[in-house]
Amino acid sequence: MTSSDAKLLPTLTDGLPLSVDRDIPETLAAQLRRGILNLIRTDALHPGVRLPSTRVLAAQLGISRPLVLDTYAQLAAEGYLSLRRGARPVVAGEAVAPPDGEEVLAEPEQIRFDLRPAMPDLSMFPRRLWLRSLRSVLANLPASDLGYGDLRGSPVLRHALADYLGRVRGVIADPAFIFVTSGFAEARALVCAALYAKGVRGLAVEDPSYSDWVAVNKSGLRRTPVPVDAEGLDVPQLAALSAGAVFVTPAHQFPIGGVLSAARRQELVRWLRERDAFALEDDYDAEFRYDQAPIGALQGLAPDRVIYAGTASKTLAPALRLGWLVVPSDLVETMAGELRRWSEGPPRIDQDALAAMIDSGAHDRHLRKMRRFYRDRRDRLLSCLASALPELATEGAAAGLHVTLRLPDQIDAAGEARVIDHLRRHGVATEGLGRYSTTCAGPRRLFIGYGRIADSAIEPSIRILASAVRELAE
Ligand SMILES: Cc1ncc(COP(=O)(O)O)c(C=O)c1O
């Protein structure tokens, strides 16, 4: 955020609509945290609003400044506030600049080489197949299906998904337990609301992980990071927490890229059963696995405890906004109740077009083609990296749409940010560990996406990347 942006932020200089009560057993700090959180969750304080200074708030409430300071620090550690030395805290969320400057990247004409992870090659969207599916849906859909329909989504798509997910991912899916959502984004918000309604309060999340926490924070769940290593989530560390749910990416840890090992899967399932806890399995890119047989979904081991989430954002395109959840039977009612409060689901015609693609075999053919396409591009990227930076290890390349590059040991978090900044100034957009974790220890990393880069651009972009890493490692 630039200083001129900061001046535009709405500021609360006169305190907050809050009070504390010294006659109740709850501590003053807990009351203050609860009060501020309430204002954030009800959107009375929305992202970007600057809170009063500790002096103003302490004077307003008749409490000490250190107490306000500690509460602000606690809320910042939980991701609700963004703190900067010498400035008032700002409510975190979409309005706060992300750590590595997405705002700068929002000027696409300045990006010559886009190596950001997690985006498919949009030019490969199967327009002809999609049109054919849409045509067949519109030709055959009875008028009675153009009404509001089932809240869980089109029955046609839910049946197609049940077969597809069983066949391709080993998911145990009854169409009655499937919810079609507007991508993983809506699915995650829905799961958070349902977990909270079920009494869950503590949520464990992988560290690092997909880092848009607005929905999680708003739900009231308290987030605790758990480290990951080459075998995925560190389940023994999870077991030491009192969380009632965990979010995981077992097939391809996002963003590092490890696979949750068989032993960890067993341990995780044991933990889920012992605690009566739930896992949200984000299976975002499992269709793209290149060097070994696909690894079955965790959900297949514990369909009563694992909520499975999939998306069409990598296999087809994010613009479709199509995702799905397979929900344990005893969460179905709660989930439907939460869904009813805010959504009627994605457009029925698009849902049925996806079902038509799956049922006709066109979806399978498209995936086979894309797997070959991405594998060739990944191989080209790996070979460029191996010749430009032979001393650096890569991870997570067996699947997905990005490769993880371990930076030299002498590059710390600030050095990583400098590498990314240097690259950006040379027209190369990429992301580092700092974007996905503020607490993660160990080597620094870059995540190099190959979804958006043309084959011919791989070599020149990696040459720029290699010279940036070399220069900043000196
Ligand atoms: C880890 C992860 N999960 C899920 C998604 C998909 O999100 P959505 O379905 O909302 O597009 C993404 C997209 O970038 C992702 O990186």
Short mmCIF file of C-alpha atoms and ligand atoms in Angstrom, two decimals:
data_model
loop_
_atom_site.label_atom_id
_atom_site.label_comp_id
_atom_site.label_asym_id
_atom_site.label_seq_id
_atom_site.Cartn_x
_atom_site.Cartn_y
_atom_site.Cartn_z
CA MET A 1 0.00 0.00 0.00
CA THR A 2 1.46 3.40 -0.90
CA SER A 3 1.31 6.37 1.48
CA SER A 4 -1.24 8.07 -0.77
CA ASP A 5 -3.45 4.95 -0.56
CA ALA A 6 -3.08 5.03 3.21
CA LYS A 7 -4.45 8.58 3.33
CA LEU A 8 -7.60 7.39 1.58
CA LEU A 9 -8.38 4.76 4.21
CA PRO A 10 -11.44 5.45 6.34
CA THR A 11 -10.29 6.21 9.90
CA LEU A 12 -12.05 5.84 13.22
CA THR A 13 -10.59 8.57 15.35
CA ASP A 14 -13.35 8.73 17.96
CA GLY A 15 -13.14 5.27 19.44
CA LEU A 16 -15.37 2.31 18.63
CA PRO A 17 -19.02 1.52 19.41
CA LEU A 18 -17.86 -0.71 22.28
CA SER A 19 -17.97 -0.92 26.02
CA VAL A 20 -16.44 -3.23 28.63
CA ASP A 21 -18.00 -4.44 31.87
CA ARG A 22 -15.83 -4.93 34.98
CA ASP A 23 -18.61 -6.80 36.79
CA ILE A 24 -18.68 -9.90 34.60
CA PRO A 25 -16.26 -12.82 34.89
CA GLU A 26 -14.90 -12.41 31.33
CA THR A 27 -11.54 -10.60 31.31
CA LEU A 28 -11.33 -7.09 29.86
CA ALA A 29 -8.99 -8.34 27.13
CA ALA A 30 -11.44 -11.08 26.12
CA GLN A 31 -14.32 -8.60 26.08
CA LEU A 32 -12.34 -6.21 23.92
CA ARG A 33 -11.29 -8.94 21.46
CA ARG A 34 -14.85 -10.25 21.26
CA GLY A 35 -16.26 -6.76 20.76
CA ILE A 36 -13.87 -5.86 17.92
CA LEU A 37 -14.36 -9.25 16.27
CA ASN A 38 -18.11 -8.78 16.39
CA LEU A 39 -17.78 -5.45 14.61
CA ILE A 40 -15.58 -7.06 11.94
CA ARG A 41 -17.87 -10.06 11.44
CA THR A 42 -21.01 -7.99 11.15
CA ASP A 43 -19.19 -5.76 8.66
CA ALA A 44 -19.60 -2.71 10.87
CA LEU A 45 -15.82 -2.57 10.47
CA HIS A 46 -14.95 -3.61 6.95
CA PRO A 47 -11.59 -4.34 5.35
CA GLY A 48 -9.42 -1.26 5.06
CA VAL A 49 -10.94 0.66 7.99
CA ARG A 50 -8.28 2.12 10.29
CA LEU A 51 -8.98 1.57 13.99
CA PRO A 52 -8.44 4.20 16.69
CA SER A 53 -5.04 4.51 18.30
CA THR A 54 -4.37 2.59 21.52
CA ARG A 55 -4.43 5.92 23.37
CA VAL A 56 -7.89 6.90 22.09
CA LEU A 57 -9.43 3.46 22.63
CA ALA A 58 -7.89 3.03 26.10
CA ALA A 59 -9.19 6.47 27.14
CA GLN A 60 -12.65 5.76 25.71
CA LEU A 61 -13.01 2.45 27.56
CA GLY A 62 -11.15 3.45 30.75
CA ILE A 63 -8.62 0.62 30.35
CA SER A 64 -4.83 0.52 30.03
CA ARG A 65 -3.02 1.11 26.73
CA PRO A 66 -0.97 -2.14 26.99
CA LEU A 67 -4.24 -4.05 27.19
CA VAL A 68 -5.44 -2.46 23.94
CA LEU A 69 -2.01 -3.01 22.39
CA ASP A 70 -2.07 -6.73 23.31
CA THR A 71 -5.57 -7.14 21.93
CA TYR A 72 -4.60 -5.48 18.65
CA ALA A 73 -1.53 -7.73 18.45
CA GLN A 74 -3.65 -10.83 19.13
CA LEU A 75 -6.16 -9.88 16.41
CA ALA A 76 -3.29 -9.21 14.02
CA ALA A 77 -1.78 -12.64 14.75
CA GLU A 78 -5.17 -14.16 13.96
CA GLY A 79 -5.27 -12.35 10.63
CA TYR A 80 -8.08 -9.88 11.43
CA LEU A 81 -5.93 -6.76 11.62
CA SER A 82 -2.92 -5.54 9.76
CA LEU A 83 -0.32 -3.74 11.90
CA ARG A 84 2.40 -1.41 10.82
CA ARG A 85 4.86 0.29 13.17
CA GLY A 86 3.79 3.83 13.98
CA ALA A 87 0.41 3.53 12.22
CA ARG A 88 -3.04 2.64 13.48
CA PRO A 89 -4.19 -0.93 12.86
CA VAL A 90 -6.21 -1.59 9.72
CA VAL A 91 -8.98 -4.18 9.39
CA ALA A 92 -7.49 -6.92 7.19
CA GLY A 93 -9.21 -8.37 4.15
CA GLU A 94 -9.52 -7.64 0.47
CA ALA A 95 -8.91 -3.92 0.88
CA VAL A 96 -5.47 -4.44 2.42
CA ALA A 97 -2.61 -4.86 -0.01
CA PRO A 98 -1.41 -8.48 -0.10
CA PRO A 99 2.15 -9.02 1.14
CA ASP A 100 3.94 -9.25 -2.16
CA GLY A 101 2.16 -6.54 -4.03
CA GLU A 102 -0.67 -8.06 -6.07
CA GLU A 103 -1.69 -4.43 -6.66
CA VAL A 104 1.43 -3.86 -8.73
CA LEU A 105 0.76 -7.04 -10.68
CA ALA A 106 -2.72 -5.74 -11.44
CA GLU A 107 -1.16 -3.82 -14.32
CA PRO A 108 -0.96 -6.69 -16.78
CA GLU A 109 0.80 -4.69 -19.48
CA GLN A 110 3.87 -4.56 -17.24
CA ILE A 111 4.07 -8.34 -16.96
CA ARG A 112 6.13 -9.81 -19.76
CA PHE A 113 6.43 -13.28 -18.23
CA ASP A 114 3.69 -14.47 -15.91
CA LEU A 115 5.06 -17.22 -13.66
CA ARG A 116 2.46 -16.89 -10.93
CA PRO A 117 1.20 -20.27 -9.72
CA ALA A 118 -2.30 -21.73 -9.64
CA MET A 119 -3.71 -20.55 -12.95
CA PRO A 120 -4.39 -22.86 -15.91
CA ASP A 121 -3.65 -21.95 -19.52
CA LEU A 122 -6.82 -20.03 -20.31
CA SER A 123 -6.16 -20.19 -24.04
CA MET A 124 -6.71 -23.97 -23.80
CA PHE A 125 -10.28 -23.70 -22.56
CA PRO A 126 -12.20 -26.21 -24.73
CA ARG A 127 -14.58 -23.68 -26.28
CA ARG A 128 -15.89 -26.04 -28.96
CA LEU A 129 -16.66 -28.83 -26.48
CA TRP A 130 -18.26 -26.39 -24.07
CA LEU A 131 -20.43 -24.91 -26.82
CA ARG A 132 -21.48 -28.36 -27.92
CA SER A 133 -22.45 -29.26 -24.34
CA LEU A 134 -24.34 -25.98 -23.89
CA ARG A 135 -26.20 -26.56 -27.15
CA SER A 136 -27.23 -30.03 -26.15
CA VAL A 137 -28.36 -28.83 -22.71
CA LEU A 138 -30.45 -26.01 -24.18
CA ALA A 139 -31.97 -28.33 -26.75
CA ASN A 140 -33.02 -30.90 -24.18
CA LEU A 141 -33.61 -29.15 -20.84
CA PRO A 142 -37.33 -29.24 -20.02
CA ALA A 143 -38.92 -25.86 -19.23
CA SER A 144 -39.70 -27.14 -15.73
CA ASP A 145 -35.93 -27.25 -15.03
CA LEU A 146 -35.56 -23.53 -15.63
CA GLY A 147 -36.95 -22.68 -12.19
CA TYR A 148 -34.99 -22.45 -8.90
CA GLY A 149 -34.40 -26.15 -8.44
CA ASP A 150 -32.51 -28.06 -5.77
CA LEU A 151 -30.36 -25.94 -3.51
CA ARG A 152 -27.59 -28.57 -3.62
CA GLY A 153 -27.23 -28.08 -7.37
CA SER A 154 -28.45 -29.71 -10.55
CA PRO A 155 -29.30 -33.38 -9.96
CA VAL A 156 -27.82 -34.15 -13.39
CA LEU A 157 -24.43 -32.71 -12.40
CA ARG A 158 -24.52 -34.24 -8.93
CA HIS A 159 -25.02 -37.70 -10.49
CA ALA A 160 -22.29 -37.11 -13.07
CA LEU A 161 -19.90 -35.92 -10.32
CA ALA A 162 -20.67 -38.90 -8.08
CA ASP A 163 -19.60 -41.27 -10.89
CA TYR A 164 -16.64 -39.14 -11.96
CA LEU A 165 -15.22 -38.60 -8.46
CA GLY A 166 -15.58 -42.29 -7.60
CA ARG A 167 -13.87 -43.35 -10.81
CA VAL A 168 -11.09 -40.75 -10.91
CA ARG A 169 -10.43 -39.89 -7.25
CA GLY A 170 -11.77 -42.83 -5.25
CA VAL A 171 -14.26 -40.52 -3.56
CA ILE A 172 -17.26 -42.24 -1.98
CA ALA A 173 -19.97 -39.93 -3.24
CA ASP A 174 -23.73 -40.27 -2.99
CA PRO A 175 -25.36 -37.56 -5.19
CA ALA A 176 -27.55 -36.67 -2.20
CA PHE A 177 -24.43 -35.55 -0.30
CA ILE A 178 -22.98 -33.42 -3.11
CA PHE A 179 -23.30 -29.62 -3.19
CA VAL A 180 -22.43 -27.68 -6.33
CA THR A 181 -20.86 -24.32 -5.43
CA SER A 182 -19.43 -21.22 -7.05
CA GLY A 183 -15.93 -22.64 -6.99
CA PHE A 184 -13.83 -23.53 -3.98
CA ALA A 185 -14.17 -19.97 -2.71
CA GLU A 186 -17.86 -20.39 -1.97
CA ALA A 187 -17.38 -24.01 -0.88
CA ARG A 188 -14.86 -22.95 1.77
CA ALA A 189 -17.08 -20.17 3.10
CA LEU A 190 -19.96 -22.60 3.31
CA VAL A 191 -17.87 -25.23 5.10
CA CYS A 192 -16.65 -22.63 7.63
CA ALA A 193 -20.21 -21.55 8.39
CA ALA A 194 -21.40 -25.15 8.73
CA LEU A 195 -18.47 -26.12 10.98
CA TYR A 196 -19.15 -23.14 13.22
CA ALA A 197 -22.85 -24.04 13.34
CA LYS A 198 -21.80 -27.56 14.40
CA GLY A 199 -19.88 -26.13 17.35
CA VAL A 200 -16.35 -26.23 15.89
CA ARG A 201 -14.22 -23.29 17.04
CA GLY A 202 -10.56 -24.21 16.48
CA LEU A 203 -9.44 -24.69 12.88
CA ALA A 204 -5.99 -26.04 11.97
CA VAL A 205 -4.59 -24.97 8.61
CA GLU A 206 -1.47 -25.97 6.74
CA ASP A 207 1.44 -23.54 6.99
CA PRO A 208 2.03 -22.40 4.28
CA SER A 209 -1.33 -22.63 2.53
CA TYR A 210 -3.75 -20.95 0.16
CA SER A 211 -4.00 -17.66 1.96
CA ASP A 212 -7.32 -15.93 1.47
CA TRP A 213 -8.58 -15.96 5.03
CA VAL A 214 -11.46 -13.51 4.84
CA ALA A 215 -14.20 -16.18 4.85
CA VAL A 216 -12.50 -18.15 7.62
CA ASN A 217 -12.02 -15.09 9.79
CA LYS A 218 -15.58 -13.93 9.27
CA SER A 219 -16.98 -17.34 10.24
CA GLY A 220 -15.71 -17.06 13.82
CA LEU A 221 -13.34 -20.04 13.52
CA ARG A 222 -9.95 -19.51 15.18
CA ARG A 223 -7.14 -20.43 12.85
CA THR A 224 -3.92 -22.16 13.98
CA PRO A 225 -1.14 -22.90 11.49
CA VAL A 226 0.44 -26.36 11.43
CA PRO A 227 3.75 -26.88 9.59
CA VAL A 228 4.10 -29.04 6.49
CA ASP A 229 7.14 -30.95 5.23
CA ALA A 230 7.92 -33.24 2.29
CA GLU A 231 5.25 -35.67 3.56
CA GLY A 232 2.56 -32.97 3.76
CA LEU A 233 0.81 -31.86 6.93
CA ASP A 234 2.71 -32.60 10.14
CA VAL A 235 -0.05 -34.67 11.75
CA PRO A 236 1.75 -35.23 15.09
CA GLN A 237 1.84 -31.42 15.54
CA LEU A 238 -1.85 -31.24 14.67
CA ALA A 239 -2.58 -33.83 17.35
CA ALA A 240 -1.13 -31.50 19.98
CA LEU A 241 -3.84 -28.88 19.26
CA SER A 242 -7.43 -28.76 20.41
CA ALA A 243 -8.78 -28.02 16.91
CA GLY A 244 -12.12 -29.44 15.82
CA ALA A 245 -11.35 -29.23 12.10
CA VAL A 246 -8.43 -29.06 9.69
CA PHE A 247 -8.04 -27.81 6.12
CA VAL A 248 -5.66 -29.97 4.03
CA THR A 249 -4.38 -30.42 0.46
CA PRO A 250 -3.34 -34.11 0.62
CA ALA A 251 -2.82 -34.83 -3.09
CA HIS A 252 -0.51 -31.87 -3.72
CA GLN A 253 0.20 -29.62 -0.76
CA PHE A 254 -0.46 -26.04 -1.75
CA PRO A 255 1.88 -24.35 -2.37
CA ILE A 256 4.96 -26.52 -1.52
CA GLY A 257 3.81 -29.57 -3.47
CA GLY A 258 4.35 -32.64 -1.23
CA VAL A 259 1.95 -35.57 -1.12
CA LEU A 260 0.44 -36.53 2.24
CA SER A 261 2.16 -39.88 2.90
CA ALA A 262 0.22 -43.10 3.52
CA ALA A 263 1.36 -43.14 7.17
CA ARG A 264 0.25 -39.53 7.72
CA ARG A 265 -3.12 -40.28 6.07
CA GLN A 266 -3.70 -43.11 8.53
CA GLU A 267 -2.65 -40.90 11.44
CA LEU A 268 -4.89 -38.09 10.25
CA VAL A 269 -7.90 -40.38 9.92
CA ARG A 270 -7.21 -41.71 13.43
CA TRP A 271 -7.08 -38.14 14.74
CA LEU A 272 -10.34 -37.23 12.98
CA ARG A 273 -12.13 -40.21 14.48
CA GLU A 274 -10.73 -39.81 17.99
CA ARG A 275 -11.69 -36.12 18.07
CA ASP A 276 -14.92 -36.40 16.09
CA ALA A 277 -13.24 -33.72 14.00
CA PHE A 278 -13.72 -32.82 10.33
CA ALA A 279 -11.19 -32.32 7.54
CA LEU A 280 -11.78 -30.17 4.47
CA GLU A 281 -9.83 -31.83 1.65
CA ASP A 282 -9.03 -29.26 -1.04
CA ASP A 283 -8.41 -31.46 -4.10
CA TYR A 284 -7.76 -28.48 -6.35
CA ASP A 285 -5.41 -29.93 -8.99
CA ALA A 286 -5.41 -33.69 -8.52
CA GLU A 287 -6.37 -34.33 -12.14
CA PHE A 288 -2.92 -33.13 -13.20
CA ARG A 289 -0.51 -35.76 -11.94
CA TYR A 290 2.26 -36.61 -14.35
CA ASP A 291 4.81 -39.13 -13.17
CA GLN A 292 2.93 -41.65 -11.10
CA ALA A 293 -0.55 -43.08 -10.73
CA PRO A 294 -3.01 -40.62 -9.16
CA ILE A 295 -3.20 -40.74 -5.39
CA GLY A 296 -6.71 -41.44 -4.14
CA ALA A 297 -8.58 -38.83 -2.16
CA LEU A 298 -8.35 -38.85 1.64
CA GLN A 299 -12.15 -38.79 1.65
CA GLY A 300 -12.20 -42.41 0.43
CA LEU A 301 -10.62 -43.45 3.77
CA ALA A 302 -13.09 -41.58 6.00
CA PRO A 303 -16.20 -40.33 4.15
CA ASP A 304 -17.88 -39.73 7.52
CA ARG A 305 -15.20 -37.23 8.64
CA VAL A 306 -13.79 -35.71 5.43
CA ILE A 307 -15.49 -32.99 3.43
CA TYR A 308 -14.18 -33.30 -0.12
CA ALA A 309 -13.84 -30.16 -2.28
CA GLY A 310 -13.15 -30.04 -6.00
CA THR A 311 -13.18 -27.29 -8.61
CA ALA A 312 -13.34 -26.76 -12.37
CA SER A 313 -10.97 -23.80 -12.04
CA LYS A 314 -7.83 -25.78 -13.03
CA THR A 315 -9.31 -28.41 -15.34
CA LEU A 316 -11.44 -25.90 -17.32
CA ALA A 317 -11.40 -22.25 -16.21
CA PRO A 318 -11.92 -20.14 -13.07
CA ALA A 319 -14.50 -18.05 -14.95
CA LEU A 320 -16.97 -20.94 -14.86
CA ARG A 321 -17.16 -20.59 -11.07
CA LEU A 322 -18.02 -24.26 -10.66
CA GLY A 323 -16.91 -26.27 -7.67
CA TRP A 324 -18.35 -29.06 -5.56
CA LEU A 325 -18.40 -30.51 -2.09
CA VAL A 326 -19.01 -34.07 -1.01
CA VAL A 327 -20.21 -33.82 2.55
CA PRO A 328 -20.42 -36.40 5.36
CA SER A 329 -24.06 -37.39 5.84
CA ASP A 330 -24.39 -35.77 9.25
CA LEU A 331 -23.26 -32.38 7.88
CA VAL A 332 -25.72 -32.31 4.95
CA GLU A 333 -28.58 -30.66 6.79
CA THR A 334 -26.40 -28.01 8.45
CA MET A 335 -24.74 -27.27 5.13
CA ALA A 336 -28.09 -26.90 3.36
CA GLY A 337 -29.26 -24.59 6.16
CA GLU A 338 -26.20 -22.36 5.75
CA LEU A 339 -26.46 -22.38 1.96
CA ARG A 340 -30.09 -21.31 2.11
CA ARG A 341 -28.99 -18.14 3.88
CA TRP A 342 -26.92 -16.74 1.06
CA SER A 343 -26.91 -18.62 -2.23
CA GLU A 344 -28.98 -20.32 -4.89
CA GLY A 345 -25.86 -21.92 -6.38
CA PRO A 346 -24.24 -21.50 -9.81
CA PRO A 347 -26.32 -21.25 -13.02
CA ARG A 348 -28.19 -24.46 -13.80
CA ILE A 349 -27.38 -24.37 -17.52
CA ASP A 350 -23.62 -24.27 -16.87
CA GLN A 351 -23.94 -27.05 -14.32
CA ASP A 352 -25.69 -29.24 -16.85
CA ALA A 353 -23.15 -28.36 -19.55
CA LEU A 354 -20.39 -29.67 -17.29
CA ALA A 355 -22.47 -32.81 -16.64
CA ALA A 356 -22.88 -33.28 -20.40
CA MET A 357 -19.12 -32.98 -20.90
CA ILE A 358 -18.46 -35.55 -18.19
CA ASP A 359 -21.15 -37.99 -19.35
CA SER A 360 -20.12 -37.82 -23.03
CA GLY A 361 -16.46 -38.57 -22.27
CA ALA A 362 -15.38 -35.15 -23.64
CA HIS A 363 -14.17 -34.08 -20.19
CA ASP A 364 -11.93 -37.18 -19.88
CA ARG A 365 -10.51 -36.56 -23.36
CA HIS A 366 -9.83 -32.92 -22.53
CA LEU A 367 -8.03 -33.92 -19.33
CA ARG A 368 -5.89 -36.49 -21.15
CA LYS A 369 -4.88 -33.85 -23.66
CA MET A 370 -4.14 -31.24 -20.98
CA ARG A 371 -2.10 -33.70 -18.92
CA ARG A 372 0.21 -34.27 -21.89
CA PHE A 373 0.28 -30.55 -22.64
CA TYR A 374 1.20 -29.48 -19.09
CA ARG A 375 3.66 -32.35 -18.62
CA ASP A 376 5.61 -31.23 -21.71
CA ARG A 377 5.62 -27.65 -20.49
CA ARG A 378 6.68 -28.69 -17.01
CA ASP A 379 9.53 -30.78 -18.47
CA ARG A 380 10.70 -27.78 -20.45
CA LEU A 381 10.58 -25.60 -17.33
CA LEU A 382 12.47 -28.18 -15.24
CA SER A 383 15.16 -28.56 -17.83
CA CYS A 384 15.60 -24.76 -18.07
CA LEU A 385 15.83 -24.54 -14.28
CA ALA A 386 18.31 -27.43 -14.17
CA SER A 387 20.65 -25.72 -16.61
CA ALA A 388 20.22 -22.15 -15.29
CA LEU A 389 20.28 -22.93 -11.56
CA PRO A 390 21.65 -26.48 -11.21
CA GLU A 391 22.55 -25.95 -7.55
CA LEU A 392 18.91 -25.31 -6.51
CA ALA A 393 16.41 -28.10 -5.75
CA THR A 394 12.87 -28.19 -7.09
CA GLU A 395 9.89 -29.73 -5.30
CA GLY A 396 6.27 -30.58 -6.02
CA ALA A 397 6.78 -31.02 -9.76
CA ALA A 398 4.97 -34.37 -10.01
CA ALA A 399 1.59 -32.69 -10.14
CA GLY A 400 -0.30 -29.46 -10.62
CA LEU A 401 0.55 -26.29 -12.50
CA HIS A 402 3.60 -24.97 -10.68
CA VAL A 403 7.04 -26.01 -9.48
CA THR A 404 8.58 -25.01 -6.15
CA LEU A 405 12.14 -23.70 -6.28
CA ARG A 406 14.17 -23.71 -3.06
CA LEU A 407 16.19 -20.54 -2.78
CA PRO A 408 19.81 -20.59 -1.56
CA ASP A 409 20.17 -20.79 2.24
CA GLN A 410 21.64 -17.28 2.49
CA ILE A 411 18.37 -15.79 1.15
CA ASP A 412 16.03 -14.99 4.04
CA ALA A 413 12.43 -13.69 3.98
CA ALA A 414 13.54 -10.15 3.13
CA GLY A 415 15.86 -11.54 0.44
CA GLU A 416 13.01 -13.54 -1.05
CA ALA A 417 10.87 -10.39 -1.21
CA ARG A 418 13.79 -8.61 -2.90
CA VAL A 419 14.10 -11.38 -5.51
CA ILE A 420 10.39 -11.10 -6.30
CA ASP A 421 10.55 -7.34 -6.47
CA HIS A 422 13.63 -7.43 -8.68
CA LEU A 423 11.87 -9.90 -11.00
CA ARG A 424 8.76 -7.75 -11.13
CA ARG A 425 10.83 -4.76 -12.19
CA HIS A 426 12.16 -6.93 -15.03
CA GLY A 427 8.66 -7.91 -16.13
CA VAL A 428 8.59 -11.37 -14.48
CA ALA A 429 5.71 -12.04 -12.08
CA THR A 430 6.14 -14.82 -9.57
CA GLU A 431 5.29 -15.54 -5.95
CA GLY A 432 7.25 -16.60 -2.90
CA LEU A 433 6.68 -18.27 0.43
CA GLY A 434 5.98 -14.88 2.01
CA ARG A 435 2.70 -14.68 0.13
CA TYR A 436 1.42 -17.89 1.73
CA SER A 437 2.85 -17.76 5.24
CA THR A 438 4.08 -15.23 7.73
CA THR A 439 5.30 -17.84 10.20
CA CYS A 440 6.80 -20.66 8.17
CA ALA A 441 10.41 -21.52 9.10
CA GLY A 442 13.03 -23.21 6.91
CA PRO A 443 14.28 -22.45 3.42
CA ARG A 444 12.67 -19.71 1.35
CA ARG A 445 10.93 -20.69 -1.85
CA LEU A 446 9.61 -19.40 -5.14
CA PHE A 447 6.51 -20.90 -6.74
CA ILE A 448 6.86 -20.93 -10.50
CA GLY A 449 3.61 -21.43 -12.36
CA TYR A 450 3.60 -22.74 -15.91
CA GLY A 451 -0.11 -22.39 -16.66
CA ARG A 452 0.18 -18.90 -18.08
CA ILE A 453 3.55 -18.92 -19.81
CA ALA A 454 4.02 -19.74 -23.48
CA ASP A 455 6.57 -22.47 -24.23
CA SER A 456 8.79 -20.01 -26.05
CA ALA A 457 8.84 -17.67 -23.02
CA ILE A 458 10.08 -20.24 -20.51
CA GLU A 459 13.76 -20.04 -21.36
CA PRO A 460 14.06 -16.19 -21.38
CA SER A 461 12.03 -15.85 -18.17
CA ILE A 462 14.13 -18.45 -16.34
CA ARG A 463 17.29 -16.68 -17.50
CA ILE A 464 16.05 -13.47 -15.82
CA LEU A 465 15.04 -15.43 -12.74
CA ALA A 466 18.44 -17.11 -12.48
CA SER A 467 20.34 -13.85 -12.69
CA ALA A 468 18.06 -12.26 -10.03
CA VAL A 469 18.62 -15.19 -7.65
CA ARG A 470 22.40 -15.16 -8.24
CA GLU A 471 22.67 -11.40 -7.80
CA LEU A 472 20.68 -11.35 -4.55
CA ALA A 473 22.33 -14.45 -3.10
CA GLU A 474 25.76 -12.82 -3.26
C1 LIG B 1 -5.14 -24.24 -3.32
C2 LIG B 1 -6.30 -23.84 -4.16
N1 LIG B 1 -7.49 -24.37 -3.91
C3 LIG B 1 -8.57 -24.05 -4.65
C4 LIG B 1 -8.48 -23.15 -5.69
C5 LIG B 1 -9.69 -22.89 -6.55
O1 LIG B 1 -10.46 -21.89 -6.16
P1 LIG B 1 -11.79 -21.56 -6.96
O2 LIG B 1 -12.51 -22.86 -7.22
O3 LIG B 1 -12.56 -20.68 -6.05
O4 LIG B 1 -11.41 -20.89 -8.25
C6 LIG B 1 -7.28 -22.53 -5.95
C7 LIG B 1 -7.18 -21.50 -7.01
O5 LIG B 1 -6.21 -20.85 -7.24
C8 LIG B 1 -6.15 -22.90 -5.19
O6 LIG B 1 -4.93 -22.37 -5.46
#
